[in-house]
Short mmCIF file of C-alpha atoms in Angstrom, two decimals:
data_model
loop_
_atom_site.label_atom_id
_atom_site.label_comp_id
_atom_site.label_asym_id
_atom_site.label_seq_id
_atom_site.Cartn_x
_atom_site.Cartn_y
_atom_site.Cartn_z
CA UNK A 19 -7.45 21.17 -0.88
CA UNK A 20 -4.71 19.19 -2.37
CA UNK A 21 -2.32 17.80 -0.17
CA UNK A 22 1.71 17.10 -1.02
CA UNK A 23 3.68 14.60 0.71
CA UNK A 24 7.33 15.10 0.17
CA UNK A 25 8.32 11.31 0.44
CA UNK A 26 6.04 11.08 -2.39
CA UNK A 27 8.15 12.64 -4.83
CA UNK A 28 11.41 10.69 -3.56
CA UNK A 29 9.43 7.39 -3.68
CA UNK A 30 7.22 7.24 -6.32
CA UNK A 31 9.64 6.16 -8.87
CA UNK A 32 11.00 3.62 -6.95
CA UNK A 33 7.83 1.76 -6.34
CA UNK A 34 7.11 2.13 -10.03
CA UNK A 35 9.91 0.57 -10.83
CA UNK A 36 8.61 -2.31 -8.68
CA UNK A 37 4.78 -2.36 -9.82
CA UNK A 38 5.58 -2.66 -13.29
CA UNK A 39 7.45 -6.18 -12.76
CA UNK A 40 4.70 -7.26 -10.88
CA UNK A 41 1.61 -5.98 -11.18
CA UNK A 42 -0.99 -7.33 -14.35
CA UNK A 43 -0.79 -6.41 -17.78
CA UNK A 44 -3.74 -4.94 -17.75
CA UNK A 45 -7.09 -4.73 -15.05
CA UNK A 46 -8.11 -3.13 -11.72
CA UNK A 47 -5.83 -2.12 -9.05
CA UNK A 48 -6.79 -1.12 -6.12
CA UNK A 49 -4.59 1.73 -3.67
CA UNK A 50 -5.84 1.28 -0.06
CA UNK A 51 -4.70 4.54 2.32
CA UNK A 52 -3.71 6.52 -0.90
CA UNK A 53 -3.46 9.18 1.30
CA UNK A 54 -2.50 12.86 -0.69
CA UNK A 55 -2.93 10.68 -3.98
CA UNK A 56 0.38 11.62 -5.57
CA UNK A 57 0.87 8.52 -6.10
CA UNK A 58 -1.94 7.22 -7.19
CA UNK A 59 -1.42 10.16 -10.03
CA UNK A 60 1.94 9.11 -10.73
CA UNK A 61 0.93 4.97 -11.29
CA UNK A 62 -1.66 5.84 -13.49
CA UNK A 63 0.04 7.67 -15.78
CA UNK A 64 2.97 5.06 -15.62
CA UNK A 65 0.81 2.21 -15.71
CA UNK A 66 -1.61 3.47 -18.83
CA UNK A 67 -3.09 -0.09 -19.55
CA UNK A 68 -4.35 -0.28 -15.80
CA UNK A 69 -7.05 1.00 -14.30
CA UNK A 70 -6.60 2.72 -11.03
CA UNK A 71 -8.67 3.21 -7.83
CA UNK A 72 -7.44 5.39 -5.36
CA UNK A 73 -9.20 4.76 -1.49
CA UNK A 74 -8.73 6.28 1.58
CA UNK A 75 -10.71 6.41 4.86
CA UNK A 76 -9.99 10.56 5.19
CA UNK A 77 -12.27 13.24 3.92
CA UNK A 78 -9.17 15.78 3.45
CA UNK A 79 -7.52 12.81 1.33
CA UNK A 80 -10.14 11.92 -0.02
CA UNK A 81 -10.06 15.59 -1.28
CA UNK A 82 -6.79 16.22 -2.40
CA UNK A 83 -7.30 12.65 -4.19
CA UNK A 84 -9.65 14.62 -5.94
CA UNK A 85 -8.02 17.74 -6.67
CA UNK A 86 -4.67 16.05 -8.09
CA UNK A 87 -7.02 13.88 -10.51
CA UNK A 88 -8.50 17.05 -11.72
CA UNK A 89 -5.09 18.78 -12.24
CA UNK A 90 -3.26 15.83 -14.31
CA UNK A 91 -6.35 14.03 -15.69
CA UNK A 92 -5.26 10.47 -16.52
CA UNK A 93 -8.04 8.54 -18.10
CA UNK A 94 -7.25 5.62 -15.98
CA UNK A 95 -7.32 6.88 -12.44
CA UNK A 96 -10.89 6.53 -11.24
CA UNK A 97 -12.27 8.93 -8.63
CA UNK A 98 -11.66 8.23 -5.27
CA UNK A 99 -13.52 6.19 -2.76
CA UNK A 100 -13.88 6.03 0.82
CA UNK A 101 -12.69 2.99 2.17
CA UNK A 102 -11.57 1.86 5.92
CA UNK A 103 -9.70 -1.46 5.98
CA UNK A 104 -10.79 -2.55 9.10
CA UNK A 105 -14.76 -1.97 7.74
CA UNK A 106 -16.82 -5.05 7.14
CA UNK A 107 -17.30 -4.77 3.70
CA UNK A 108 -15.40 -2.47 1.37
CA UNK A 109 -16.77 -0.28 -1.80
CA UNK A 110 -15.05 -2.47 -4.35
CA UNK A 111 -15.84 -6.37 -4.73
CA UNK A 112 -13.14 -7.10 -6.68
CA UNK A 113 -9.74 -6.20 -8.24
CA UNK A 114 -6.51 -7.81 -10.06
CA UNK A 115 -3.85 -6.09 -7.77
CA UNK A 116 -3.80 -4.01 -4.28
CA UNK A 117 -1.54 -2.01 -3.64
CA UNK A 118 -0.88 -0.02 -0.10
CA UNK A 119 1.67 2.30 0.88
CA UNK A 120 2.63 3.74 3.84
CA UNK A 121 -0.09 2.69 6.26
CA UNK A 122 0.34 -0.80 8.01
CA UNK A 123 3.17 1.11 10.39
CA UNK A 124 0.25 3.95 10.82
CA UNK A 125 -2.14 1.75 11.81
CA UNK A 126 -2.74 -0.89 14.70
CA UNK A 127 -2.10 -4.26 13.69
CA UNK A 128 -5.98 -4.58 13.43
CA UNK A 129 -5.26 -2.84 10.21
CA UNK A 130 -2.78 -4.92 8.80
CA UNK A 131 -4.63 -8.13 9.32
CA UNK A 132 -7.82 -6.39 7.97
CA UNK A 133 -6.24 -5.69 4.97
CA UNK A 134 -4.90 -9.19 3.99
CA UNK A 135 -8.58 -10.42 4.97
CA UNK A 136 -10.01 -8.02 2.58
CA UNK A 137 -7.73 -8.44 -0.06
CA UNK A 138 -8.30 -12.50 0.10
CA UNK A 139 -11.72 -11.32 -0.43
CA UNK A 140 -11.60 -9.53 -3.63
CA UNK A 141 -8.15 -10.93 -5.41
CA UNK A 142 -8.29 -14.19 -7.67
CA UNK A 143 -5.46 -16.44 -7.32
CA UNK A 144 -1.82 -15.90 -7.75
CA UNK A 145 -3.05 -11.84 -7.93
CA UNK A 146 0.06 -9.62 -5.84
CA UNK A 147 -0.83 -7.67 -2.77
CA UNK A 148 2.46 -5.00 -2.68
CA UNK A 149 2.73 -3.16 0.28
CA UNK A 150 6.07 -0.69 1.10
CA UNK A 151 7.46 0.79 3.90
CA UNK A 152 9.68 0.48 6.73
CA UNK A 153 9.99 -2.93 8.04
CA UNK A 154 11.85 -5.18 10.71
CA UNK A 155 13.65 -8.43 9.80
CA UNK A 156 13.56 -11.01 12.54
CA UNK A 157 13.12 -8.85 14.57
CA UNK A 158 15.91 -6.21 13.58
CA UNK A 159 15.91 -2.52 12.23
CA UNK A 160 17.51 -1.95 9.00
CA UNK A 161 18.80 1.09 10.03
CA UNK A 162 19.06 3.46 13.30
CA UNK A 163 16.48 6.30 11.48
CA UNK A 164 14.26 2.81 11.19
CA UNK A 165 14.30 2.45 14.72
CA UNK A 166 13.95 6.32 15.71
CA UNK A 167 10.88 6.42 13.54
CA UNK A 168 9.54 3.51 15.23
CA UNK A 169 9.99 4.82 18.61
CA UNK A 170 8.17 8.30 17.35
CA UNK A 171 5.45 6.24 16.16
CA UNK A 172 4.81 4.55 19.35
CA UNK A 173 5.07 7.90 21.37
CA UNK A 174 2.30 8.93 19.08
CA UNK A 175 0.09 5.83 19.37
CA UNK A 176 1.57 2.67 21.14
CA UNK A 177 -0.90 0.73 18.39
CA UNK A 178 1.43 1.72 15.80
CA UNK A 179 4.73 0.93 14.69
CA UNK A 180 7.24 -0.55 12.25
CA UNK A 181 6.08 -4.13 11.86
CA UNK A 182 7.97 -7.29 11.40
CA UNK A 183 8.36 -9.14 8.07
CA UNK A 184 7.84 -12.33 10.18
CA UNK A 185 4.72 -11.26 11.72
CA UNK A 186 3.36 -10.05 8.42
CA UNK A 187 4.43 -12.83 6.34
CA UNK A 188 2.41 -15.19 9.23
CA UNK A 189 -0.68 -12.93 8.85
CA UNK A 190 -0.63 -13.08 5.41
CA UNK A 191 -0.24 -17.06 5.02
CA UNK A 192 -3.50 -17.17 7.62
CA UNK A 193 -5.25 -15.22 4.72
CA UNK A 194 -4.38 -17.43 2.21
CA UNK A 195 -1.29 -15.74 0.73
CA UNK A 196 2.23 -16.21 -0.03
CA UNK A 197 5.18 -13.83 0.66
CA UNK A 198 6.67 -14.09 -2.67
CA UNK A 199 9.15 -11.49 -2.72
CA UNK A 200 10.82 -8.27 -0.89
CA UNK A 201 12.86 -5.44 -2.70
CA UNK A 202 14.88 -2.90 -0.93
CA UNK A 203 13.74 0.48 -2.04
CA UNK A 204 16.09 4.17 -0.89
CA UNK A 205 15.60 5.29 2.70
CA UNK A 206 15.65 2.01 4.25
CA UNK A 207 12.29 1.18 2.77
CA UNK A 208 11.31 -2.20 1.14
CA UNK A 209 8.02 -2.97 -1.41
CA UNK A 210 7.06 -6.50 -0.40
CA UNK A 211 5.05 -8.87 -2.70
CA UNK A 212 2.61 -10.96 -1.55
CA UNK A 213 0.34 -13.03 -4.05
CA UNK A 214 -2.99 -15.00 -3.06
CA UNK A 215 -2.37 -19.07 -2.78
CA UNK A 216 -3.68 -20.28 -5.87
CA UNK A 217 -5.07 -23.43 -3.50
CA UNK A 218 -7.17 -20.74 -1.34
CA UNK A 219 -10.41 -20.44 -1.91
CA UNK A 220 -10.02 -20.60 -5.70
#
């Protein structure tokens, strides 16, 4: 039932670090694609004052979600939902932070745009959108493993791969946000920051 990612346990830290500079004091955040939900153990506990909703559009993470909630029991994380970015609506109207790891590279680009256009949808202004990974930068890898994993992803789906900071940065701005900071994280990872325009819609 429950699932373990090993990157999990190298990252999580990391992109604590991170989220606690620049997530709310207090509120909702939501995890989109939370996947095994190690981590979405791991922030709540670390992140006490928030309240935490793990998503993901698997049943089998959905399930292991579910099991690791049971195991460590933090008041704060709330039991997962199903939720596919690219869906039409989603099962939360609104949140103070979103947070997504890991899944814009493992998803077609339909995905990435889908999830700034959801998350203009439920954020108030100046609220952060983080999402971490592997990224390009103009158009470079940050490293050769970078550019071996992208090629693996592509053999596996020619939809996926490691996206640009460019191309995201453009997506996001079309949704109404700004790219208001990147942070290099190990592995050749990064946790960018993107907050909603406080002139948007709000």
């Amino acid at each position: 039932m429950k699932q373990h990612a090993p990157a999990a346990a190298r990252n999580r830290a990391p992109i604590l670090e991170v989220l606690r500079r620049v997530l709310p004091p207090r509120g909702l955040v939501l995890e989109i694609a939370s996947g095994s939900g190690e981590h979405a153990v791991h922030f709540a506990i670390g992140l006490p004052e928030l309240s935490w909703q793990p998503t993901d559009p698997s049943p089998d993470a959905l399930a292991s979600i579910a099991a690791h909630r049971k195991e460590h029991a933090p008041p704060n994380l709330r039991p997962p939902l199903a939720l596919d970015v690219t869906a039409p609506r989603w099962p939360v109207t609104a949140a103070d932070a979103i947070v997504c790891i890991n899944m814009v590279h493992i998803a077609p680009w339909e995905a990435a745009l889908a999830l700034f256009a959801g998350a203009a949808a439920l954020l108030p202004p100046a609220a952060p959108l983080v999402t971490y990974g592997p990224y390009r930068f103009g158009g470079r890898f940050t490293a050769p493993s970078n550019e071996a994993f992208d090629r693996s992803l592509r053999a596996r789906d020619p939809r996926w791969g490691v996206r640009d900071l460019d191309e995201l940065a453009a997506a996001a701005a079309a949704a109404g946000f700004t790219h208001d900071e990147t942070t290099a994280l190990p592995a050749n990872n990064h946790a960018l920051v993107f907050r909603r325009a406080v002139d948007h819609g709000g």
